[in-house]
């Protein structure tokens, strides 16, 4: 783990050299491929170095972080050409990546908390520094206060745990705590980060105001920090979890249906994709809270799948925004005439978003359906609505943006750039390739 960390730290000075924007991106791709070759097939911690280690759960999410951060830089060509301070943008992305690798690689609960909170700062800078509208200040405040407010009880919970046991994740799983307040303190921070319905208001705001790189990292990785944290803390909160988890499952399932309905009346491309993230994370949270084998594996799989799929959709929305200067679906009409080659990518990523085969989303959703229905038959009602509306708003997004008469009445062909097609391919290809090795996600439990 330290070799990965040192590599990232030593890339930092390169960010400040002239004409090194694409060099940094290539180096991040390089380390992604090197990391793929690390040994991770044991279900105990390997590559241990002081407080850092990696089991399968960490491995998948660290790899996703490296991959999405490489693609973030690839998607942000406009920053290198037209905007100010591209070198500060690079260093910001790099330090965000370092904090994420440290969060997912920490074996110590306090260290995880520390880096979990630290990752908020570069994200905030991304939104405030390179966002689009003045409202980004409000979005940044929402993000900051929602996250910090619920993190303080978690810190108290960590100190309480430290009093009675160590803070090592692997050793903590030998304990079973049955304290209601500890349970609440430990999971609230993660529920907001997921985000669960009712505490999700910061997410659409942050997405709409963030630049494309900010949206990609928020959808791709930051939402996964919550799921990862829950997977870790439930190893010692199982007993009290069995008593109270029904509450969060109920909120998530009903909330998922309501958010799906909200999706159907969005006119902003980014807002629609952001709300669809809330609906998908609702089903991830429900499956995870059942604490069944299927649920834990399904939530992990869908987190990886959603990270790639949602990030790809934000890239598509940004490509349209760069051409037409608007994210409104009333203006982004008839893109089939305007950018025919991009329509294929809209279709492929929309199909993945509604869990069509052979995407990894399908595997995740089938596992989650299995776990939630076996947990309670009543949940079939909410799940059927959720699945139906998931397809409905995705088709609405695709059909409304690709078909119809162009608002401006111009019928010109705009070929995309090779960089953009490569960017979309690198989102879509792993998403459909990973299902070939679907047994891996079953190893860690």
JSON list of C-alpha atoms in Angstrom, two decimals, residues 3 21 44 65 74 115 132 149 198 207 226-227 285 326 337 392 395 401 419 421 426 444:
[
{"chain": "A", "resi": 3, "resn": "UNK", "atom": "CA", "xyz": [4.32, 2.00, -2.70]},
{"chain": "A", "resi": 21, "resn": "UNK", "atom": "CA", "xyz": [-1.75, 18.03, -17.70]},
{"chain": "A", "resi": 44, "resn": "UNK", "atom": "CA", "xyz": [-7.82, -11.28, 5.02]},
{"chain": "A", "resi": 65, "resn": "UNK", "atom": "CA", "xyz": [-10.94, 5.55, -7.15]},
{"chain": "A", "resi": 74, "resn": "UNK", "atom": "CA", "xyz": [-9.47, 13.14, -19.08]},
{"chain": "A", "resi": 115, "resn": "UNK", "atom": "CA", "xyz": [-9.43, 10.51, 5.86]},
{"chain": "A", "resi": 132, "resn": "UNK", "atom": "CA", "xyz": [-20.53, 26.93, -12.94]},
{"chain": "A", "resi": 149, "resn": "UNK", "atom": "CA", "xyz": [-22.97, 17.65, 11.61]},
{"chain": "A", "resi": 198, "resn": "UNK", "atom": "CA", "xyz": [-34.52, 12.43, 3.84]},
{"chain": "A", "resi": 207, "resn": "UNK", "atom": "CA", "xyz": [-24.01, 17.72, -8.51]},
{"chain": "A", "resi": 226, "resn": "UNK", "atom": "CA", "xyz": [-20.88, 5.58, 3.06]},
{"chain": "A", "resi": 227, "resn": "UNK", "atom": "CA", "xyz": [-21.54, 2.04, 1.82]},
{"chain": "A", "resi": 285, "resn": "UNK", "atom": "CA", "xyz": [-28.64, 0.59, 1.51]},
{"chain": "A", "resi": 326, "resn": "UNK", "atom": "CA", "xyz": [-27.15, 24.34, -21.59]},
{"chain": "A", "resi": 337, "resn": "UNK", "atom": "CA", "xyz": [-29.51, 14.62, -35.47]},
{"chain": "A", "resi": 392, "resn": "UNK", "atom": "CA", "xyz": [-39.13, 4.80, -16.84]},
{"chain": "A", "resi": 395, "resn": "UNK", "atom": "CA", "xyz": [-35.99, 5.90, -20.95]},
{"chain": "A", "resi": 401, "resn": "UNK", "atom": "CA", "xyz": [-32.66, 14.07, -25.16]},
{"chain": "A", "resi": 419, "resn": "UNK", "atom": "CA", "xyz": [-10.83, 11.78, -26.29]},
{"chain": "A", "resi": 421, "resn": "UNK", "atom": "CA", "xyz": [-15.24, 8.46, -27.11]},
{"chain": "A", "resi": 426, "resn": "UNK", "atom": "CA", "xyz": [-13.39, 3.40, -20.47]},
{"chain": "A", "resi": 444, "resn": "UNK", "atom": "CA", "xyz": [-14.70, -11.41, 0.67]}
]
